[in-house]
Amino acid sequence: MHMNGKSKSLVSPILNSRYGGSILKGWNGRILRINLSKTKTRVQPFEAAKALAFLGGRGLAAKILWEETNPGMDALSPDCPLIFAAGPLTGLGFPSSGKLVVAAKSPLTGGYGDGNLGSLAAVHLRKAGFDAVVISGSAKKPSYVLVINDVVEVTDAEDLWGTGTFEAERKLRERHGRNVGILSIGPAGENLVSYSTVISQEGRSGGRPGMGAVMGSKKIKAIVVKGDREIPVADEKEVKRLRAESYGEILKKPNYAFWRRQGTMSTIEWSQQNSVLPSFNFKEGVFDRAEEIGGATMEKQKASQRGCPDCNMICGNVIYDADKSESELDYENVAMLGSNIGLSNLKQVAVLNRIADEYGLDTISLGNVIGFAMEASERGLMKEKLEWGDFKAAKSIVKDIAYRRRLGKLLSKGTKLAAERLGHDSLKWAMNIKGLEVSAYECHSMPGMALAFGTSPIGAHHKDAWVISWEASFGREGYVPEKVDKVIEFQRIRGGMFESLGVCRFPWIELGFELDWYPKFLKASTGVSLGLDDLFKAGDRIYSLIRAFWVREFGSNWSRRMDVPPARWFEEPLMMGRYKGAKLDLQKYNSLLDLYYKKRGWDSRGVPSKATMKNLGLRYVASELQTYIELGPSA
Ligand code: PTT
Ligand code: SF4
């Protein structure tokens, strides 16, 4: 093993390899456990029954968090585990399968938190023989974890602490070679900013609800992983055949060429046309200078393209920013750090985006807190002067947030806490749900998307149910049952299946790559025949388990109000654009929420009933949950 001469190993390097692995193929059947406080590593089996019920990725992470946390635990305490979980399709070379989930109790929301990122680390983790790595305890001093197949070390990282993620990754590559996977945190994670994330490959970020801070609280700067083993599969010939055929199928999709040119960036134009581009802290859904930050403008400046491993749709578009550095753009980043704060110079937006990656801050929450501060300043609620679109001020706030100083200290805890401190009516326009800031879709006239945000398992994130483009064509302003069905359908596919199999959802959502491929991939690699319905049922199981986690955390403070979006969307109509005058109706939103609960088998508080949990094989969850809150027998 290659090691830096100056590094010191803090943990016995040889793993206890007593567990040979899964009786099923496809899964490794092994979870790497690292306890930093006890300086111990071990391999825990990931049993077949658990794998079949929870698949991997988010499902596995939710199960571990349910079992290994107690309600009320400080998310940043050493006992709270930090989980990196790949899925059974990760690392097998299927299209867009280089993904993993990073999960922990969230220091931002106090509930379940996770994120999904594409990284070589996902592929290497699986090839090192693991399905997941779970880190608990805390190192005594800054360290990084090095996993090379079965050899694990926790190594001194004092020379890396304080560096940005790009520099840390560069240095670690110099030390361990180009062909390793690296996940790191920046100063924001080290300083425990509540929405700090884990970064990889200078432009992949995961774990919006503060997974970076959880890693920082354990004093872990980075995880470096290298694996060169074959993952055992059930039918090697079929895996090879499916791989070749499916990549070819993606190339044939009509939207492929355009996607390669613009990736997610064309959503700026789409959102503007549909009056859902968040502008001026979600006050409006149109931005008069949207064109300047749109996909077409990006294309003219595009310098190169990057992506996750094992993907022929690579979608990270790189431009040179105003500081002449490379910055990888995506829709959410540009909307939140552009129109939402009134900034229309793409190169300046790209600077904010790049430094967010270097400090390791989530761009969505960042665009929200900056927008919130600009609005507070405009209303005269704080002494700092912050004009809409002021790039210089925004840039210095980003740094202050990462180091938690001056105004950045208040903003480093997210909009909910900032509004609670600021007072007046600011909670109404602190754009978060359950404490997680809303991602870049304005919902004054989109009740279905508002419901998707309201019922997302991590707080207001779009990844589980991006129903907005369907809703725009279906009939946007109606409060009809079809919208509830669509939210649940998408949550099953995106939030359940994709998050747990370890694959990217873009081939399906952006190009129409058929869902039927995934059961085929799973059968060939694991030998197990799980149809889409089985995968959706696993999704429902995972959803109810995560909901139980939230309810257990909040106990008698849990309320359905936690599934309701901020007051701005209900009380302040849009003042501009085609949908001028539009706002959501609270009573009607609540009737959609009631129907959603009913269809999920949750009661009128949004708590899964005993019967629902029993049907999903979660009887043990119900037994425990009812020691915290009374459960209804049926919904
Ligand atoms: C994701 C969220 C998103 S969703 C974006 S852009 W998007 C923002 N990206 C950030 C970033 O970049 N830097 C940063 N400092 N903060 C950022 N915050 C925001 O984080 C990403 C792609 C994208 S680009 C999306 S939609 C899809 N997301 C997937 C998902 O969630 N699951 C899945 N199975 N497949 C997905 N495919 C797509 O992946 P979070 P990535 Mg991200 C720089 O992590 O916490 O889930 O928040 O993963 O590897 O960067 O790929 O218009
Ligand atoms: Fe990553 Fe984009 Fe490929 Fe998805 S489509 S795996 S986000 S590069």
XYZ file of C-alpha atoms and ligand atoms in Angstrom:
695
model
C 0.000 0.000 0.000
C 1.258 3.464 -0.904
C 1.420 5.713 2.131
C 2.688 9.194 2.775
C 5.841 8.852 4.865
C 4.684 11.550 7.287
C 1.269 9.999 7.888
C 0.484 8.129 11.025
C -1.955 5.274 11.145
C -4.508 5.702 13.938
C -6.362 2.464 13.402
C -5.227 -1.106 13.123
C -5.013 -1.546 9.371
C -6.052 -5.127 8.861
C -9.743 -5.770 8.800
C -11.440 -8.638 10.445
C -12.489 -10.458 7.274
C -14.499 -13.142 9.022
C -17.529 -12.440 6.895
C -17.060 -13.830 3.452
C -19.862 -11.874 1.848
C -23.359 -12.237 0.569
C -25.096 -15.457 -0.258
C -26.677 -13.436 -3.043
C -24.581 -12.275 -5.971
C -24.495 -8.632 -6.984
C -24.413 -7.382 -3.425
C -21.065 -7.732 -1.681
C -22.936 -8.527 1.523
C -20.400 -6.540 3.531
C -20.603 -3.248 5.356
C -17.386 -1.649 6.500
C -17.716 -0.259 10.025
C -15.197 2.239 11.332
C -15.374 3.409 14.937
C -13.052 6.378 15.221
C -13.319 6.775 18.996
C -12.430 3.161 19.659
C -9.989 3.059 16.725
C -11.578 -0.145 15.513
C -12.736 -1.440 12.166
C -14.869 -4.454 11.423
C -16.933 -5.975 8.671
C -20.619 -6.359 9.305
C -22.640 -8.692 7.122
C -25.353 -7.147 4.955
C -27.677 -10.104 5.079
C -29.717 -11.272 2.115
C -33.071 -10.603 3.804
C -32.069 -7.026 4.553
C -30.733 -6.525 1.045
C -33.981 -7.768 -0.486
C -36.100 -5.533 1.738
C -34.005 -2.361 1.605
C -31.894 -2.858 -1.552
C -28.997 -0.541 -0.653
C -28.237 3.196 -0.899
C -30.980 5.180 0.812
C -32.840 2.058 1.969
C -29.822 0.642 3.746
C -28.906 4.037 5.197
C -32.411 4.600 6.575
C -32.401 1.168 8.194
C -29.043 1.790 9.869
C -30.103 5.214 11.109
C -33.327 3.825 12.531
C -31.456 1.100 14.374
C -28.455 3.060 15.548
C -29.687 6.452 16.650
C -31.831 7.479 19.592
C -34.260 10.365 19.295
C -32.864 13.667 20.410
C -29.250 12.692 19.760
C -27.138 15.641 18.707
C -26.526 15.119 14.978
C -22.949 16.263 15.504
C -22.236 13.987 18.449
C -19.700 11.195 17.928
C -22.351 8.502 18.392
C -24.363 9.546 15.339
C -23.277 7.421 12.384
C -22.326 8.803 8.980
C -23.186 6.417 6.169
C -21.933 6.123 2.606
C -24.052 3.515 0.868
C -23.838 2.354 -2.727
C -26.569 0.283 -4.363
C -26.552 -3.205 -5.844
C -26.137 -1.764 -9.357
C -23.288 0.587 -8.436
C -19.943 -0.293 -9.929
C -21.247 -2.928 -12.326
C -20.794 -0.734 -15.354
C -24.469 -0.214 -16.176
C -25.348 3.235 -17.535
C -24.998 6.094 -15.048
C -24.402 3.765 -12.112
C -21.506 5.512 -10.361
C -23.640 6.886 -7.530
C -23.766 6.602 -3.777
C -25.920 7.988 -0.996
C -24.428 9.877 1.923
C -26.767 9.910 4.911
C -26.941 10.892 8.575
C -29.229 12.557 11.044
C -29.311 16.131 9.775
C -27.849 18.966 11.838
C -29.947 21.351 9.727
C -33.388 19.778 10.126
C -33.029 17.412 13.067
C -34.588 14.701 10.905
C -33.427 12.185 8.316
C -30.872 13.623 5.896
C -29.237 12.299 2.766
C -27.842 13.225 -0.622
C -26.790 11.463 -3.764
C -23.511 12.000 -5.504
C -21.703 10.556 -8.449
C -18.088 9.704 -7.750
C -15.364 7.256 -8.535
C -15.518 6.594 -4.795
C -18.868 4.823 -5.304
C -17.378 2.438 -7.849
C -14.209 1.831 -5.843
C -16.147 1.204 -2.629
C -18.035 -1.619 -4.301
C -14.890 -2.960 -5.936
C -13.148 -2.930 -2.576
C -15.774 -5.473 -1.541
C -18.237 -3.310 0.378
C -21.788 -2.119 -0.125
C -21.444 0.661 2.412
C -19.122 2.251 4.919
C -20.464 3.456 8.245
C -18.372 5.817 10.324
C -19.099 6.411 13.990
C -17.219 8.017 16.850
C -14.851 10.880 16.323
C -11.133 11.111 15.595
C -8.974 12.941 18.126
C -7.434 15.090 15.426
C -7.996 15.831 11.753
C -7.734 12.590 9.796
C -8.679 10.916 6.566
C -9.889 7.402 5.954
C -8.028 5.292 3.442
C -9.614 2.081 2.179
C -7.674 -0.112 -0.203
C -9.613 -3.312 -0.666
C -9.588 -4.944 2.787
C -6.986 -2.618 4.246
C -8.316 0.356 6.157
C -6.365 3.130 7.789
C -7.295 6.338 9.503
C -4.483 8.682 8.777
C -3.330 12.075 9.954
C -4.772 14.932 7.878
C -3.524 17.962 9.732
C -1.828 19.211 6.573
C -5.164 19.025 4.710
C -7.435 20.558 7.363
C -8.429 24.059 6.339
C -7.883 23.487 2.629
C -10.629 23.717 0.025
C -12.019 20.491 -1.403
C -10.247 20.935 -4.766
C -6.858 21.334 -3.126
C -7.464 18.472 -0.683
C -8.442 16.183 -3.554
C -5.430 17.232 -5.632
C -3.049 16.535 -2.753
C -4.633 13.173 -2.016
C -4.369 12.196 -5.677
C -0.686 13.091 -5.656
C -0.321 10.797 -2.649
C -2.498 7.876 -3.675
C -2.582 8.015 -7.449
C -5.103 9.171 -10.017
C -7.214 6.054 -9.960
C -8.774 6.429 -6.513
C -12.169 7.707 -5.426
C -12.138 10.704 -3.096
C -14.896 12.304 -1.033
C -13.912 15.372 0.948
C -15.223 18.295 2.928
C -14.131 21.906 2.792
C -13.854 24.557 5.513
C -17.674 24.722 5.764
C -17.859 21.087 6.837
C -14.922 21.534 9.202
C -16.670 24.537 10.752
C -19.930 22.590 11.075
C -22.063 24.775 8.817
C -25.536 23.215 8.886
C -25.825 22.852 5.092
C -22.272 21.836 4.274
C -21.905 18.939 1.851
C -19.459 16.264 0.741
C -17.665 17.065 -2.529
C -15.990 14.911 -5.142
C -14.209 15.493 -8.444
C -14.411 19.308 -8.296
C -18.099 19.499 -9.080
C -20.065 16.651 -7.561
C -21.767 17.519 -4.297
C -23.985 15.434 -2.044
C -25.739 15.648 1.276
C -27.614 18.943 1.273
C -28.886 18.668 4.873
C -25.427 19.046 6.414
C -23.710 15.744 5.733
C -20.459 17.720 5.405
C -20.843 18.994 8.973
C -21.427 15.455 10.263
C -18.162 14.427 8.585
C -16.464 17.524 10.040
C -17.738 16.700 13.531
C -15.887 13.388 13.236
C -12.768 15.278 12.170
C -12.667 13.370 8.909
C -11.407 15.515 6.052
C -11.696 12.891 3.338
C -12.335 9.316 2.415
C -10.000 7.832 -0.144
C -10.990 4.489 -1.565
C -9.534 2.109 -4.072
C -10.845 -1.302 -4.958
C -9.795 -3.612 -7.730
C -11.877 -6.698 -7.131
C -14.542 -8.120 -9.335
C -18.009 -7.790 -7.862
C -19.494 -11.285 -8.122
C -22.546 -11.352 -10.411
C -25.139 -14.052 -11.083
C -24.935 -14.086 -14.878
C -21.799 -12.492 -16.235
C -22.674 -12.995 -19.869
C -26.049 -11.358 -19.440
C -24.546 -8.452 -17.507
C -22.137 -7.818 -20.398
C -24.895 -8.078 -22.983
C -27.204 -5.711 -21.085
C -24.399 -3.210 -20.579
C -23.600 -3.010 -24.277
C -27.231 -2.899 -25.349
C -28.315 -0.285 -22.806
C -25.504 2.180 -23.566
C -26.424 1.847 -27.239
C -30.072 2.455 -26.430
C -29.232 5.699 -24.641
C -27.257 6.945 -27.654
C -30.330 6.454 -29.831
C -32.645 8.595 -27.706
C -33.852 11.692 -29.602
C -32.891 14.181 -26.897
C -29.378 12.757 -26.456
C -27.458 15.306 -28.530
C -29.168 18.291 -26.930
C -28.641 16.828 -23.466
C -24.915 16.472 -24.141
C -24.819 20.114 -25.150
C -26.764 21.584 -22.239
C -27.368 19.018 -19.497
C -29.587 20.475 -16.808
C -28.882 24.068 -17.878
C -31.738 24.314 -20.399
C -34.069 24.186 -17.384
C -33.331 27.885 -16.852
C -35.150 28.728 -20.085
C -37.905 26.195 -19.335
C -38.483 27.581 -15.846
C -38.568 31.150 -17.128
C -41.093 30.263 -19.837
C -43.226 28.507 -17.249
C -42.937 31.206 -14.570
C -41.263 28.924 -12.044
C -37.715 30.321 -12.049
C -37.108 31.408 -8.428
C -36.332 35.095 -8.412
C -35.675 37.509 -5.572
C -36.058 34.977 -2.772
C -38.955 33.157 -4.449
C -41.038 36.324 -4.663
C -41.403 35.869 -8.405
C -41.205 33.080 -10.974
C -39.689 35.140 -13.784
C -36.409 37.010 -14.006
C -36.042 39.800 -16.565
C -32.428 38.795 -17.330
C -32.931 35.012 -17.357
C -31.464 34.749 -20.850
C -28.075 35.885 -19.554
C -27.817 32.893 -17.201
C -29.556 30.315 -19.410
C -28.454 27.179 -21.212
C -27.840 29.004 -24.496
C -25.506 31.527 -22.831
C -23.694 28.705 -21.051
C -23.213 26.880 -24.362
C -21.430 29.869 -25.858
C -18.994 29.912 -22.924
C -18.626 26.171 -22.468
C -15.025 25.036 -22.066
C -15.438 21.337 -21.311
C -17.690 18.704 -19.899
C -17.390 16.355 -16.917
C -19.451 13.692 -15.297
C -19.798 10.750 -12.992
C -18.116 7.421 -13.744
C -19.796 4.818 -15.967
C -21.956 7.325 -17.791
C -22.375 8.225 -21.444
C -24.627 11.204 -20.699
C -22.009 13.234 -18.846
C -23.769 16.433 -17.927
C -21.444 18.706 -15.947
C -20.886 21.772 -18.123
C -17.717 23.663 -17.307
C -17.115 27.335 -18.048
C -14.373 29.741 -17.000
C -15.742 31.995 -14.276
C -15.034 35.670 -13.586
C -11.889 34.634 -11.670
C -10.723 32.592 -14.701
C -11.169 29.307 -12.861
C -13.193 26.330 -14.025
C -16.697 26.033 -12.634
C -19.111 23.169 -13.316
C -22.665 24.397 -13.730
C -26.042 22.813 -13.096
C -29.526 24.285 -13.163
C -30.042 24.413 -9.397
C -26.732 26.153 -8.794
C -27.329 28.811 -11.419
C -30.946 29.507 -10.509
C -30.263 29.753 -6.782
C -27.075 31.819 -7.067
C -28.399 33.761 -10.074
C -32.045 34.766 -10.401
C -32.885 34.027 -6.769
C -30.411 36.652 -5.605
C -30.959 38.966 -8.603
C -27.570 38.231 -10.223
C -27.446 37.915 -14.009
C -23.764 37.686 -14.918
C -23.145 33.981 -15.581
C -19.416 34.241 -14.974
C -20.066 35.788 -11.567
C -22.702 33.182 -10.757
C -20.071 30.604 -11.704
C -17.627 32.078 -9.165
C -20.181 31.682 -6.368
C -20.864 28.143 -7.561
C -17.183 27.220 -7.637
C -16.379 28.639 -4.219
C -19.430 26.815 -2.825
C -17.799 23.602 -4.084
C -14.429 24.555 -2.673
C -15.828 25.463 0.756
C -18.233 22.512 0.548
C -21.525 24.395 0.872
C -24.838 23.393 -0.650
C -25.676 25.888 -3.401
C -29.436 25.553 -2.926
C -29.423 26.497 0.749
C -26.750 29.080 0.014
C -28.860 30.827 -2.655
C -31.744 30.750 -0.217
C -29.891 32.243 2.744
C -28.340 34.969 0.572
C -31.746 35.789 -0.933
C -33.220 35.824 2.566
C -30.508 38.214 3.794
C -30.962 40.509 0.763
C -34.677 40.681 1.417
C -34.130 41.318 5.131
C -31.760 44.149 4.226
C -34.239 45.617 1.739
C -36.908 45.582 4.455
C -34.518 47.320 6.870
C -34.480 44.361 9.278
C -30.708 44.185 9.601
C -27.885 46.680 9.744
C -25.870 45.174 6.863
C -26.534 46.711 3.439
C -27.036 44.013 0.839
C -28.425 44.928 -2.545
C -30.058 42.395 -4.861
C -27.522 41.160 -7.399
C -24.502 42.531 -5.503
C -21.847 39.990 -6.533
C -19.063 41.320 -4.320
C -21.226 41.265 -1.214
C -22.531 37.782 -2.061
C -19.009 36.457 -2.558
C -17.845 37.754 0.783
C -20.964 36.367 2.527
C -20.229 32.908 1.108
C -16.801 33.036 2.724
C -18.228 34.384 5.994
C -20.751 31.544 6.067
C -18.037 28.932 5.530
C -16.057 30.403 8.432
C -19.140 31.241 10.500
C -18.234 34.829 11.168
C -20.040 38.187 11.051
C -23.405 37.876 9.266
C -22.272 34.455 8.055
C -22.659 33.131 11.587
C -26.395 33.806 11.576
C -26.788 32.506 8.031
C -24.741 29.348 8.603
C -27.648 27.661 10.369
C -30.112 28.038 7.503
C -33.159 30.223 6.893
C -35.368 28.726 9.607
C -33.031 29.532 12.457
C -32.016 32.864 10.923
C -35.700 33.866 10.746
C -36.351 32.735 14.309
C -33.528 35.032 15.430
C -34.479 37.913 13.130
C -38.150 37.898 14.107
C -40.782 40.199 12.554
C -42.611 38.221 9.880
C -39.460 36.738 8.393
C -40.517 33.117 8.986
C -43.089 33.675 6.239
C -40.401 34.246 3.634
C -37.702 31.958 5.057
C -38.021 29.489 2.202
C -37.672 26.063 3.785
C -39.761 23.043 4.694
C -38.807 21.099 7.829
C -35.738 23.334 7.926
C -34.299 22.363 4.514
C -34.275 25.164 1.977
C -36.521 24.880 -1.091
C -34.791 23.912 -4.334
C -35.102 25.970 -7.480
C -38.788 25.669 -8.399
C -41.163 28.515 -7.652
C -44.547 27.069 -6.586
C -47.058 29.927 -6.268
C -49.043 28.306 -9.059
C -47.906 24.680 -8.741
C -49.726 22.855 -5.916
C -48.519 19.434 -7.053
C -44.869 20.475 -6.886
C -45.562 22.178 -3.548
C -46.892 18.838 -2.275
C -43.777 17.107 -3.595
C -41.616 19.538 -1.630
C -43.860 19.231 1.432
C -43.655 15.442 1.557
C -40.033 14.960 0.476
C -38.289 12.750 3.050
C -35.419 15.190 3.686
C -37.214 18.560 3.625
C -37.824 20.747 0.580
C -35.810 18.947 -2.083
C -36.994 18.160 -5.598
C -35.151 14.899 -6.127
C -37.908 12.556 -5.015
C -40.790 13.939 -7.011
C -40.012 16.483 -9.696
C -43.600 16.570 -10.930
C -43.449 20.167 -12.086
C -42.964 19.624 -15.822
C -45.804 17.086 -15.868
C -47.938 19.495 -13.827
C -47.260 22.399 -16.209
C -48.740 20.449 -19.090
C -51.430 18.614 -17.119
C -53.057 21.753 -15.700
C -51.022 23.621 -13.200
C -53.399 25.351 -10.857
C -55.798 22.472 -10.071
C -55.883 20.594 -6.759
C -56.857 17.243 -8.211
C -56.204 13.652 -7.038
C -54.045 12.929 -10.107
C -51.397 15.192 -8.609
C -51.240 13.156 -5.423
C -50.916 9.994 -7.509
C -48.119 11.531 -9.560
C -46.202 12.642 -6.459
C -46.410 9.126 -5.005
C -45.541 7.490 -8.340
C -42.427 9.653 -8.668
C -41.440 9.154 -5.042
C -41.565 5.404 -5.619
C -39.447 5.552 -8.750
C -37.024 8.313 -7.902
C -36.920 8.427 -4.108
C -37.285 4.679 -3.611
C -35.933 2.756 -6.578
C -33.184 4.986 -7.981
C -31.912 6.146 -4.576
C -31.592 2.558 -3.401
C -30.272 0.826 -6.525
C -27.374 3.272 -6.790
C -28.091 4.666 -10.251
C -28.729 8.094 -11.710
C -32.280 8.954 -12.650
C -31.338 11.165 -15.629
C -31.373 8.447 -18.320
C -35.033 7.806 -17.455
C -36.262 11.301 -16.691
C -34.349 13.215 -19.349
C -34.115 10.756 -22.238
C -36.946 8.326 -21.614
C -34.667 5.322 -21.027
C -37.256 2.714 -20.059
C -37.739 1.695 -16.415
C -37.953 -1.972 -17.419
C -34.178 -2.021 -17.822
C -33.610 -1.853 -14.075
C -35.261 -5.146 -13.031
C -33.282 -6.747 -15.883
C -30.014 -5.285 -14.604
C -30.865 -6.474 -11.117
C -31.765 -9.997 -12.224
C -28.580 -10.418 -14.242
C -26.353 -9.157 -11.467
C -28.050 -10.611 -8.378
C -30.028 -13.517 -9.767
C -33.069 -12.135 -7.972
C -36.278 -11.445 -9.869
C -37.719 -8.265 -8.454
C -40.227 -6.572 -10.739
C -40.964 -2.858 -10.762
C -43.846 -3.414 -8.339
C -41.498 -5.112 -5.883
C -39.046 -2.245 -6.209
C -41.856 0.260 -5.636
C -42.969 -1.643 -2.558
C -39.413 -1.433 -1.256
C -39.688 2.310 -1.939
C -42.870 2.508 0.154
C -41.160 0.591 2.956
C -38.233 3.017 2.894
C -40.578 6.005 2.859
C -42.551 4.839 5.883
C -39.351 4.004 7.722
C -37.951 7.478 7.067
C -41.242 9.039 8.119
C -41.102 6.982 11.326
C -37.570 8.345 11.900
C -38.834 11.936 11.691
C -41.784 11.230 13.969
C -39.590 9.459 16.523
C -37.236 12.452 16.523
C -39.945 15.039 17.006
C -42.303 12.997 19.239
C -45.151 15.140 20.525
C -43.764 18.117 18.576
C -44.420 16.299 15.309
C -47.274 17.879 13.372
C -48.622 17.857 9.827
C -47.632 21.521 9.658
C -44.132 20.204 9.002
C -45.349 19.099 5.558
C -46.644 22.558 4.668
C -44.583 24.965 2.512
C -43.705 28.498 3.650
C -46.391 31.160 3.963
C -45.016 33.226 1.065
C -46.571 30.816 -1.452
C -49.986 31.028 0.242
C -50.160 34.661 1.237
C -48.226 36.790 -1.258
C -49.407 36.549 -4.855
C -46.968 36.743 -7.772
C -46.639 40.305 -9.019
C -45.109 39.576 -12.420
C -45.431 37.348 -15.473
C -48.197 35.225 -16.960
C -49.284 33.981 -13.553
C -49.511 37.387 -11.917
C -51.902 37.155 -8.966
C -51.361 33.404 -8.434
C -50.894 31.974 -4.957
C -51.561 28.635 -3.284
C -54.730 27.939 -1.310
C -53.954 26.542 2.149
C -57.251 24.739 2.602
C -56.960 23.046 -0.772
C -53.311 22.198 -0.161
C -54.376 20.534 3.074
C -56.948 18.467 1.235
C -54.203 17.245 -1.148
C -52.086 16.427 1.883
C -54.957 14.471 3.473
C -55.343 12.437 0.321
C -51.604 11.866 0.147
C -51.585 10.554 3.729
C -54.550 8.307 3.014
C -52.913 6.794 -0.053
C -49.701 6.185 1.874
C -51.556 4.613 4.791
C -50.529 7.387 7.157
C -52.946 9.034 9.611
C -54.147 12.636 9.547
C -50.933 13.726 11.317
C -48.844 12.114 8.605
C -47.808 9.214 10.851
C -47.737 5.686 9.355
C -50.436 3.515 10.910
C -49.723 0.174 12.549
C -51.468 -1.633 9.715
C -49.349 0.119 7.092
C -46.129 -0.731 8.870
C -47.220 -4.315 9.328
C -47.970 -4.606 5.586
C -44.550 -3.258 4.767
C -42.762 -5.641 7.124
C -42.046 -2.838 9.605
C -43.861 -4.244 12.632
C -40.752 -3.713 14.779
C -40.715 -0.053 13.759
C -44.357 0.349 14.801
C -43.666 -1.293 18.175
C -40.891 1.123 18.894
C -42.622 4.177 17.487
C -45.646 3.703 19.697
C -43.494 4.189 22.761
C -43.051 7.784 21.565
C -46.400 8.589 19.994
C -49.810 6.955 19.861
C -50.353 5.116 16.584
C -53.630 4.612 14.789
C -54.539 0.979 13.929
C -55.300 1.984 10.349
C -55.164 5.150 8.315
C -28.433 17.661 -5.078
C -28.492 19.113 -5.345
C -28.546 19.398 -6.776
S -29.672 18.527 -7.663
C -27.770 20.333 -7.349
S -27.726 20.594 -9.020
W -29.282 19.103 -9.857
C -26.884 21.172 -6.551
N -25.539 20.801 -6.854
C -24.551 21.333 -6.070
C -23.239 21.484 -6.509
O -22.910 21.073 -7.740
N -22.301 22.038 -5.697
C -22.638 22.426 -4.439
N -21.698 22.946 -3.675
N -23.889 22.298 -3.976
C -24.834 21.743 -4.749
N -26.111 21.611 -4.290
C -27.183 21.078 -5.080
O -27.355 19.715 -4.745
C -25.861 15.743 -9.661
C -26.865 15.331 -10.667
C -27.938 16.287 -10.555
S -27.534 17.906 -10.845
C -29.182 15.928 -10.300
S -30.481 17.047 -10.230
C -29.564 14.522 -10.223
N -29.650 14.116 -8.848
C -29.770 12.764 -8.614
C -30.276 12.268 -7.393
O -30.570 13.017 -6.435
N -30.450 10.903 -7.298
C -30.111 10.058 -8.310
N -30.304 8.743 -8.139
N -29.613 10.514 -9.460
C -29.407 11.840 -9.611
N -28.863 12.310 -10.764
C -28.560 13.680 -10.942
O -27.291 13.997 -10.383
P -27.890 16.112 -3.152
P -23.925 14.899 -8.344
Mg -25.891 15.764 -5.916
C -21.594 20.793 -7.994
O -26.530 15.702 -3.953
O -27.549 16.323 -1.738
O -28.848 15.017 -3.433
O -28.388 17.448 -3.746
O -24.866 14.577 -7.120
O -22.970 13.809 -8.462
O -23.367 16.258 -8.111
O -24.834 14.879 -9.631
O -29.905 20.241 -11.256
Fe -23.724 11.915 -13.422
Fe -24.972 13.417 -15.227
Fe -24.250 10.944 -15.820
Fe -26.218 11.344 -14.094
S -26.207 11.890 -16.273
S -24.541 9.887 -13.874
S -25.508 13.203 -13.030
S -22.894 12.651 -15.371
